[in-house]
């Protein structure tokens, strides 16, 4: 498997862990001192809102994300751009996270986009395994305004 494909698989596993709210699986995709910065693109300037460092903080963040009763999340990741240079790699991709709400006997279920934006990641290969070192989640809009 090519290096580029291996790096893309890390992000595919990231999406699966987020969809399943599997914090332990998500954390294992990161280097021991891996970091996640979550922010938004404020007219071309990244405004960081949350920083998570290390496996436990990363695991807890995804495992404890709340949805409306009966709803679940679904992350879609696409448009990968991957550059590999030896044991280092950079990855950019687009994402949308949907909230899937169940239907009932009177109305069908529905999906709405909760968040969208870009992932900007750096990875390092250690002992043959690619791990996320720094993962930026750059939201398209300020989530503080979107939620009122």
GROMACS .gro file of N, CA and C in nm:
model
  444
    1UNK      N    1   0.085  -0.117   0.000
    1UNK     CA    2   0.000   0.000   0.000
    1UNK      C    3   0.090   0.124   0.000
    2UNK      N    4   0.061   0.222  -0.083
    2UNK     CA    5   0.143   0.343  -0.092
    2UNK      C    6   0.131   0.425   0.037
    3UNK      N    7   0.230   0.511   0.059
    3UNK     CA    8   0.226   0.600   0.174
    3UNK      C    9   0.102   0.688   0.172
    4UNK      N   10   0.068   0.740   0.055
    4UNK     CA   11  -0.049   0.827   0.043
    4UNK      C   12  -0.176   0.752   0.083
    5UNK      N   13  -0.187   0.628   0.039
    5UNK     CA   14  -0.306   0.549   0.074
    5UNK      C   15  -0.309   0.520   0.225
    6UNK      N   16  -0.195   0.492   0.284
    6UNK     CA   17  -0.189   0.468   0.428
    6UNK      C   18  -0.232   0.593   0.506
    7UNK      N   19  -0.187   0.709   0.461
    7UNK     CA   20  -0.226   0.834   0.526
    7UNK      C   21  -0.377   0.856   0.511
    8UNK      N   22  -0.430   0.831   0.392
    8UNK     CA   23  -0.574   0.846   0.370
    8UNK      C   24  -0.652   0.750   0.460
    9UNK      N   25  -0.599   0.632   0.484
    9UNK     CA   26  -0.665   0.535   0.572
    9UNK      C   27  -0.674   0.587   0.716
   10UNK      N   28  -0.573   0.663   0.760
   10UNK     CA   29  -0.580   0.722   0.894
   10UNK      C   30  -0.703   0.812   0.903
   11UNK      N   31  -0.727   0.894   0.802
   11UNK     CA   32  -0.843   0.982   0.805
   11UNK      C   33  -0.974   0.905   0.790
   12UNK      N   34  -0.974   0.797   0.714
   12UNK     CA   35  -1.094   0.713   0.704
   12UNK      C   36  -1.126   0.651   0.840
   13UNK      N   37  -1.024   0.607   0.910
   13UNK     CA   38  -1.045   0.551   1.045
   13UNK      C   39  -1.088   0.659   1.144
   14UNK      N   40  -1.039   0.780   1.122
   14UNK     CA   41  -1.081   0.894   1.202
   14UNK      C   42  -1.232   0.914   1.187
   15UNK      N   43  -1.280   0.915   1.062
   15UNK     CA   44  -1.424   0.932   1.037
   15UNK      C   45  -1.505   0.821   1.102
   16UNK      N   46  -1.456   0.698   1.090
   16UNK     CA   47  -1.528   0.585   1.150
   16UNK      C   48  -1.535   0.599   1.302
   17UNK      N   49  -1.425   0.638   1.365
   17UNK     CA   50  -1.425   0.655   1.510
   17UNK      C   51  -1.518   0.768   1.553
   18UNK      N   52  -1.520   0.877   1.478
   18UNK     CA   53  -1.610   0.988   1.510
   18UNK      C   54  -1.755   0.943   1.494
   19UNK      N   55  -1.786   0.874   1.385
   19UNK     CA   56  -1.923   0.826   1.363
   19UNK      C   57  -1.969   0.733   1.473
   20UNK      N   58  -1.880   0.650   1.522
   20UNK     CA   59  -1.916   0.554   1.627
   20UNK      C   60  -1.900   0.611   1.768
   21UNK      N   61  -1.850   0.734   1.778
   21UNK     CA   62  -1.821   0.796   1.907
   21UNK      C   63  -1.728   0.708   1.989
   22UNK      N   64  -1.630   0.652   1.920
   22UNK     CA   65  -1.532   0.562   1.980
   22UNK      C   66  -1.406   0.641   2.012
   23UNK      N   67  -1.404   0.701   2.130
   23UNK     CA   68  -1.293   0.784   2.170
   23UNK      C   69  -1.161   0.711   2.177
   24UNK      N   70  -1.163   0.586   2.224
   24UNK     CA   71  -1.039   0.509   2.234
   24UNK      C   72  -0.979   0.483   2.096
   25UNK      N   73  -1.063   0.445   1.999
   25UNK     CA   74  -1.014   0.420   1.863
   25UNK      C   75  -0.961   0.549   1.801
   26UNK      N   76  -1.029   0.660   1.826
   26UNK     CA   77  -0.984   0.788   1.772
   26UNK      C   78  -0.848   0.826   1.831
   27UNK      N   79  -0.834   0.815   1.961
   27UNK     CA   80  -0.709   0.854   2.026
   27UNK      C   81  -0.591   0.774   1.975
   28UNK      N   82  -0.611   0.647   1.941
   28UNK     CA   83  -0.501   0.563   1.893
   28UNK      C   84  -0.450   0.605   1.755
   29UNK      N   85  -0.524   0.689   1.686
   29UNK     CA   86  -0.478   0.740   1.556
   29UNK      C   87  -0.379   0.855   1.573
   30UNK      N   88  -0.364   0.902   1.697
   30UNK     CA   89  -0.277   1.016   1.727
   30UNK      C   90  -0.148   0.971   1.792
   31UNK      N   91  -0.042   1.049   1.767
   31UNK     CA   92   0.083   1.033   1.838
   31UNK      C   93   0.055   1.055   1.987
   32UNK      N   94   0.140   1.005   2.073
   32UNK     CA   95   0.118   1.016   2.218
   32UNK      C   96   0.093   1.161   2.261
   33UNK      N   97   0.167   1.254   2.205
   33UNK     CA   98   0.149   1.394   2.240
   33UNK      C   99   0.074   1.470   2.130
   34UNK      N  100  -0.011   1.399   2.057
   34UNK     CA  101  -0.087   1.460   1.948
   34UNK      C  102  -0.177   1.572   1.997
   35UNK      N  103  -0.207   1.663   1.905
   35UNK     CA  104  -0.287   1.780   1.941
   35UNK      C  105  -0.395   1.804   1.836
   36UNK      N  106  -0.511   1.847   1.884
   36UNK     CA  107  -0.621   1.888   1.798
   36UNK      C  108  -0.654   2.033   1.831
   37UNK      N  109  -0.659   2.116   1.729
   37UNK     CA  110  -0.705   2.254   1.744
   37UNK      C  111  -0.834   2.267   1.665
   38UNK      N  112  -0.939   2.311   1.733
   38UNK     CA  113  -1.069   2.331   1.669
   38UNK      C  114  -1.096   2.481   1.668
   39UNK      N  115  -1.125   2.532   1.551
   39UNK     CA  116  -1.151   2.675   1.539
   39UNK      C  117  -1.232   2.703   1.414
   40UNK      N  118  -1.234   2.827   1.376
   40UNK     CA  119  -1.311   2.863   1.257
   40UNK      C  120  -1.234   2.967   1.176
   41UNK      N  121  -1.268   2.974   1.050
   41UNK     CA  122  -1.203   3.064   0.956
   41UNK      C  123  -1.273   3.200   0.965
   42UNK      N  124  -1.212   3.292   1.038
   42UNK     CA  125  -1.267   3.425   1.058
   42UNK      C  126  -1.207   3.518   0.953
   43UNK      N  127  -1.267   3.520   0.835
   43UNK     CA  128  -1.222   3.605   0.724
   43UNK      C  129  -1.075   3.581   0.690
   44UNK      N  130  -1.037   3.453   0.685
   44UNK     CA  131  -0.901   3.418   0.647
   44UNK      C  132  -0.804   3.401   0.762
   45UNK      N  133  -0.848   3.430   0.884
   45UNK     CA  134  -0.764   3.413   1.003
   45UNK      C  135  -0.823   3.302   1.089
   46UNK      N  136  -0.741   3.203   1.123
   46UNK     CA  137  -0.789   3.093   1.206
   46UNK      C  138  -0.804   3.141   1.350
   47UNK      N  139  -0.924   3.129   1.403
   47UNK     CA  140  -0.950   3.161   1.543
   47UNK      C  141  -0.971   3.029   1.617
   48UNK      N  142  -0.872   2.990   1.697
   48UNK     CA  143  -0.879   2.864   1.770
   48UNK      C  144  -0.971   2.880   1.891
   49UNK      N  145  -1.065   2.787   1.905
   49UNK     CA  146  -1.161   2.789   2.015
   49UNK      C  147  -1.130   2.684   2.121
   50UNK      N  148  -1.079   2.569   2.077
   50UNK     CA  149  -1.052   2.457   2.168
   50UNK      C  150  -0.922   2.391   2.125
   51UNK      N  151  -0.839   2.355   2.222
   51UNK     CA  152  -0.720   2.275   2.196
   51UNK      C  153  -0.727   2.151   2.284
   52UNK      N  154  -0.706   2.036   2.223
   52UNK     CA  155  -0.703   1.908   2.294
   52UNK      C  156  -0.563   1.850   2.277
   53UNK      N  157  -0.504   1.802   2.385
   53UNK     CA  158  -0.368   1.748   2.378
   53UNK      C  159  -0.365   1.612   2.446
   54UNK      N  160  -0.309   1.515   2.377
   54UNK     CA  161  -0.292   1.381   2.433
   54UNK      C  162  -0.413   1.292   2.414
   55UNK      N  163  -0.389   1.164   2.429
   55UNK     CA  164  -0.492   1.063   2.402
   55UNK      C  165  -0.619   1.083   2.484
   56UNK      N  166  -0.606   1.110   2.614
   56UNK     CA  167  -0.725   1.115   2.699
   56UNK      C  168  -0.817   1.231   2.663
   57UNK      N  169  -0.761   1.350   2.643
   57UNK     CA  170  -0.846   1.465   2.607
   57UNK      C  171  -0.914   1.443   2.472
   58UNK      N  172  -0.841   1.385   2.378
   58UNK     CA  173  -0.897   1.360   2.245
   58UNK      C  174  -1.009   1.256   2.254
   59UNK      N  175  -0.985   1.148   2.328
   59UNK     CA  176  -1.085   1.043   2.343
   59UNK      C  177  -1.211   1.096   2.411
   60UNK      N  178  -1.193   1.172   2.518
   60UNK     CA  179  -1.309   1.225   2.592
   60UNK      C  180  -1.393   1.319   2.507
   61UNK      N  181  -1.329   1.400   2.425
   61UNK     CA  182  -1.403   1.497   2.344
   61UNK      C  183  -1.500   1.429   2.248
   62UNK      N  184  -1.456   1.323   2.182
   62UNK     CA  185  -1.546   1.257   2.086
   62UNK      C  186  -1.647   1.168   2.158
   63UNK      N  187  -1.606   1.102   2.264
   63UNK     CA  188  -1.697   1.011   2.335
   63UNK      C  189  -1.810   1.087   2.404
   64UNK      N  190  -1.785   1.212   2.442
   64UNK     CA  191  -1.884   1.289   2.519
   64UNK      C  192  -1.963   1.389   2.436
   65UNK      N  193  -1.947   1.389   2.304
   65UNK     CA  194  -2.023   1.482   2.221
   65UNK      C  195  -2.171   1.447   2.228
   66UNK      N  196  -2.254   1.547   2.251
   66UNK     CA  197  -2.397   1.525   2.270
   66UNK      C  198  -2.476   1.553   2.142
   67UNK      N  199  -2.582   1.476   2.126
   67UNK     CA  200  -2.678   1.495   2.017
   67UNK      C  201  -2.818   1.497   2.076
   68UNK      N  202  -2.915   1.548   2.000
   68UNK     CA  203  -3.053   1.542   2.047
   68UNK      C  204  -3.094   1.397   2.072
   69UNK      N  205  -3.193   1.373   2.159
   69UNK     CA  206  -3.235   1.236   2.188
   69UNK      C  207  -3.268   1.157   2.061
   70UNK      N  208  -3.212   1.039   2.050
   70UNK     CA  209  -3.237   0.950   1.937
   70UNK      C  210  -3.155   0.980   1.814
   71UNK      N  211  -3.084   1.092   1.813
   71UNK     CA  212  -3.005   1.131   1.696
   71UNK      C  213  -2.864   1.076   1.706
   72UNK      N  214  -2.796   1.075   1.592
   72UNK     CA  215  -2.656   1.032   1.587
   72UNK      C  216  -2.584   1.118   1.485
   73UNK      N  217  -2.452   1.114   1.491
   73UNK     CA  218  -2.371   1.191   1.397
   73UNK      C  219  -2.320   1.106   1.283
   74UNK      N  220  -2.287   1.173   1.174
   74UNK     CA  221  -2.229   1.104   1.057
   74UNK      C  222  -2.131   1.200   0.993
   75UNK      N  223  -2.001   1.168   1.003
   75UNK     CA  224  -1.897   1.251   0.943
   75UNK      C  225  -1.863   1.201   0.804
   76UNK      N  226  -1.859   1.291   0.708
   76UNK     CA  227  -1.819   1.259   0.571
   76UNK      C  228  -1.694   1.340   0.539
   77UNK      N  229  -1.591   1.272   0.489
   77UNK     CA  230  -1.463   1.336   0.459
   77UNK      C  231  -1.430   1.309   0.314
   78UNK      N  232  -1.387   1.414   0.242
   78UNK     CA  233  -1.359   1.398   0.099
   78UNK      C  234  -1.260   1.504   0.053
   79UNK      N  235  -1.219   1.494  -0.072
   79UNK     CA  236  -1.131   1.593  -0.132
   79UNK      C  237  -0.991   1.593  -0.073
   80UNK      N  238  -0.939   1.475  -0.045
   80UNK     CA  239  -0.808   1.462   0.019
   80UNK      C  240  -0.695   1.516  -0.070
   81UNK      N  241  -0.607   1.593  -0.011
   81UNK     CA  242  -0.480   1.631  -0.073
   81UNK      C  243  -0.371   1.588   0.024
   82UNK      N  244  -0.286   1.497  -0.021
   82UNK     CA  245  -0.185   1.436   0.066
   82UNK      C  246  -0.048   1.459   0.006
   83UNK      N  247   0.045   1.502   0.090
   83UNK     CA  248   0.184   1.516   0.049
   83UNK      C  249   0.270   1.441   0.149
   84UNK      N  250   0.355   1.351   0.099
   84UNK     CA  251   0.443   1.271   0.184
   84UNK      C  252   0.586   1.311   0.157
   85UNK      N  253   0.661   1.331   0.264
   85UNK     CA  254   0.803   1.363   0.254
   85UNK      C  255   0.876   1.278   0.358
   86UNK      N  256   0.922   1.160   0.316
   86UNK     CA  257   0.989   1.068   0.409
   86UNK      C  258   0.891   1.015   0.512
   87UNK      N  259   0.921   1.040   0.640
   87UNK     CA  260   0.836   0.994   0.750
   87UNK      C  261   0.741   1.102   0.800
   88UNK      N  262   0.720   1.204   0.720
   88UNK     CA  263   0.627   1.311   0.753
   88UNK      C  264   0.526   1.325   0.640
   89UNK      N  265   0.406   1.364   0.677
   89UNK     CA  266   0.302   1.384   0.575
   89UNK      C  267   0.212   1.499   0.617
   90UNK      N  268   0.154   1.564   0.517
   90UNK     CA  269   0.051   1.664   0.542
   90UNK      C  270  -0.073   1.621   0.465
   91UNK      N  271  -0.186   1.655   0.522
   91UNK     CA  272  -0.313   1.614   0.463
   91UNK      C  273  -0.413   1.728   0.479
   92UNK      N  274  -0.482   1.759   0.373
   92UNK     CA  275  -0.595   1.852   0.380
   92UNK      C  276  -0.716   1.781   0.322
   93UNK      N  277  -0.831   1.803   0.383
   93UNK     CA  278  -0.954   1.742   0.335
   93UNK      C  279  -1.072   1.829   0.378
   94UNK      N  280  -1.182   1.810   0.309
   94UNK     CA  281  -1.307   1.877   0.343
   94UNK      C  282  -1.393   1.781   0.424
   95UNK      N  283  -1.478   1.836   0.511
   95UNK     CA  284  -1.568   1.749   0.587
   95UNK      C  285  -1.704   1.815   0.607
   96UNK      N  286  -1.801   1.730   0.627
   96UNK     CA  287  -1.933   1.771   0.675
   96UNK      C  288  -1.971   1.672   0.784
   97UNK      N  289  -2.028   1.724   0.891
   97UNK     CA  290  -2.083   1.636   0.993
   97UNK      C  291  -2.233   1.659   0.999
   98UNK      N  292  -2.305   1.551   0.975
   98UNK     CA  293  -2.450   1.553   0.975
   98UNK      C  294  -2.503   1.507   1.110
   99UNK      N  295  -2.620   1.556   1.146
   99UNK     CA  296  -2.697   1.499   1.256
   99UNK      C  297  -2.812   1.425   1.191
  100UNK      N  298  -2.820   1.296   1.219
  100UNK     CA  299  -2.924   1.210   1.163
  100UNK      C  300  -3.030   1.190   1.270
  101UNK      N  301  -3.149   1.242   1.242
  101UNK     CA  302  -3.259   1.232   1.339
  101UNK      C  303  -3.356   1.123   1.293
  102UNK      N  304  -3.403   1.043   1.387
  102UNK     CA  305  -3.495   0.936   1.349
  102UNK      C  306  -3.633   0.990   1.313
  103UNK      N  307  -3.702   0.916   1.232
  103UNK     CA  308  -3.839   0.950   1.199
  103UNK      C  309  -3.934   0.880   1.296
  104UNK      N  310  -4.060   0.892   1.267
  104UNK     CA  311  -4.160   0.819   1.344
  104UNK      C  312  -4.270   0.776   1.247
  105UNK      N  313  -4.382   0.734   1.298
  105UNK     CA  314  -4.487   0.684   1.210
  105UNK      C  315  -4.549   0.794   1.123
  106UNK      N  316  -4.525   0.920   1.156
  106UNK     CA  317  -4.585   1.031   1.082
  106UNK      C  318  -4.488   1.104   0.990
  107UNK      N  319  -4.357   1.093   1.016
  107UNK     CA  320  -4.260   1.165   0.932
  107UNK      C  321  -4.133   1.082   0.919
  108UNK      N  322  -4.067   1.100   0.805
  108UNK     CA  323  -3.942   1.026   0.784
  108UNK      C  324  -3.828   1.089   0.865
  109UNK      N  325  -3.724   1.011   0.884
  109UNK     CA  326  -3.604   1.066   0.946
  109UNK      C  327  -3.541   1.170   0.855
  110UNK      N  328  -3.449   1.248   0.910
  110UNK     CA  329  -3.384   1.349   0.827
  110UNK      C  330  -3.241   1.371   0.873
  111UNK      N  331  -3.161   1.420   0.781
  111UNK     CA  332  -3.022   1.452   0.808
  111UNK      C  333  -3.000   1.600   0.780
  112UNK      N  334  -2.932   1.667   0.871
  112UNK     CA  335  -2.898   1.808   0.851
  112UNK      C  336  -2.749   1.827   0.880
  113UNK      N  337  -2.687   1.919   0.807
  113UNK     CA  338  -2.546   1.946   0.830
  113UNK      C  339  -2.532   2.027   0.959
  114UNK      N  340  -2.456   1.972   1.052
  114UNK     CA  341  -2.429   2.038   1.180
  114UNK      C  342  -2.304   2.125   1.170
  115UNK      N  343  -2.200   2.072   1.105
  115UNK     CA  344  -2.073   2.143   1.089
  115UNK      C  345  -2.013   2.110   0.953
  116UNK      N  346  -1.934   2.202   0.902
  116UNK     CA  347  -1.858   2.176   0.780
  116UNK      C  348  -1.729   2.256   0.788
  117UNK      N  349  -1.631   2.213   0.709
  117UNK     CA  350  -1.505   2.286   0.709
  117UNK      C  351  -1.394   2.204   0.648
  118UNK      N  352  -1.273   2.229   0.697
  118UNK     CA  353  -1.153   2.163   0.647
  118UNK      C  354  -1.078   2.095   0.761
  119UNK      N  355  -1.012   1.987   0.728
  119UNK     CA  356  -0.912   1.928   0.816
  119UNK      C  357  -0.776   1.962   0.757
  120UNK      N  358  -0.685   2.005   0.842
  120UNK     CA  359  -0.546   2.031   0.803
  120UNK      C  360  -0.460   1.955   0.903
  121UNK      N  361  -0.396   1.851   0.856
  121UNK     CA  362  -0.328   1.759   0.947
  121UNK      C  363  -0.182   1.739   0.910
  122UNK      N  364  -0.102   1.715   1.013
  122UNK     CA  365   0.034   1.667   0.992
  122UNK      C  366   0.045   1.531   1.060
  123UNK      N  367   0.115   1.441   0.993
  123UNK     CA  368   0.132   1.305   1.044
  123UNK      C  369   0.280   1.270   1.044
  124UNK      N  370   0.313   1.172   1.128
  124UNK     CA  371   0.450   1.121   1.135
  124UNK      C  372   0.443   0.969   1.136
  125UNK      N  373   0.536   0.908   1.063
  125UNK     CA  374   0.544   0.762   1.062
  125UNK      C  375   0.646   0.721   1.169
  126UNK      N  376   0.601   0.632   1.257
  126UNK     CA  377   0.687   0.580   1.363
  126UNK      C  378   0.664   0.430   1.371
  127UNK      N  379   0.770   0.354   1.361
  127UNK     CA  380   0.760   0.207   1.361
  127UNK      C  381   0.662   0.157   1.255
  128UNK      N  382   0.663   0.222   1.139
  128UNK     CA  383   0.581   0.179   1.027
  128UNK      C  384   0.436   0.223   1.032
  129UNK      N  385   0.395   0.296   1.137
  129UNK     CA  386   0.256   0.339   1.153
  129UNK      C  387   0.246   0.491   1.140
  130UNK      N  388   0.152   0.536   1.058
  130UNK     CA  389   0.126   0.679   1.046
  130UNK      C  390   0.034   0.722   1.160
  131UNK      N  391   0.073   0.830   1.230
  131UNK     CA  392  -0.006   0.884   1.341
  131UNK      C  393  -0.023   1.034   1.320
  132UNK      N  394  -0.139   1.083   1.360
  132UNK     CA  395  -0.164   1.227   1.357
  132UNK      C  396  -0.081   1.295   1.466
  133UNK      N  397  -0.010   1.399   1.428
  133UNK     CA  398   0.068   1.478   1.524
  133UNK      C  399  -0.008   1.605   1.558
  134UNK      N  400  -0.059   1.672   1.456
  134UNK     CA  401  -0.138   1.794   1.475
  134UNK      C  402  -0.255   1.789   1.378
  135UNK      N  403  -0.374   1.806   1.431
  135UNK     CA  404  -0.496   1.799   1.350
  135UNK      C  405  -0.575   1.927   1.374
  136UNK      N  406  -0.587   2.008   1.270
  136UNK     CA  407  -0.668   2.129   1.279
  136UNK      C  408  -0.805   2.103   1.220
  137UNK      N  409  -0.907   2.138   1.294
  137UNK     CA  410  -1.044   2.134   1.246
  137UNK      C  411  -1.084   2.280   1.224
  138UNK      N  412  -1.095   2.320   1.097
  138UNK     CA  413  -1.124   2.460   1.063
  138UNK      C  414  -1.269   2.467   1.017
  139UNK      N  415  -1.356   2.512   1.106
  139UNK     CA  416  -1.499   2.520   1.076
  139UNK      C  417  -1.528   2.636   0.982
  140UNK      N  418  -1.630   2.619   0.899
  140UNK     CA  419  -1.669   2.725   0.806
  140UNK      C  420  -1.733   2.844   0.875
  141UNK      N  421  -1.799   2.820   0.988
  141UNK     CA  422  -1.868   2.926   1.061
  141UNK      C  423  -1.833   2.918   1.208
  142UNK      N  424  -1.854   3.027   1.278
  142UNK     CA  425  -1.829   3.033   1.421
  142UNK      C  426  -1.939   2.954   1.493
  143UNK      N  427  -1.905   2.843   1.557
  143UNK     CA  428  -2.010   2.761   1.619
  143UNK      C  429  -2.079   2.831   1.735
  144UNK      N  430  -2.018   2.930   1.793
  144UNK     CA  431  -2.083   3.003   1.903
  144UNK      C  432  -2.203   3.081   1.852
  145UNK      N  433  -2.195   3.130   1.730
  145UNK     CA  434  -2.308   3.203   1.670
  145UNK      C  435  -2.414   3.107   1.619
  146UNK      N  436  -2.370   2.995   1.563
  146UNK     CA  437  -2.463   2.899   1.502
  146UNK      C  438  -2.557   2.840   1.606
  147UNK      N  439  -2.511   2.829   1.730
  147UNK     CA  440  -2.594   2.766   1.833
  147UNK      C  441  -2.664   2.868   1.922
  148UNK      N  442  -2.646   2.993   1.890
  148UNK     CA  443  -2.722   3.095   1.958
  148UNK      C  444  -2.661   3.151   2.079
   0.00000   0.00000   0.00000
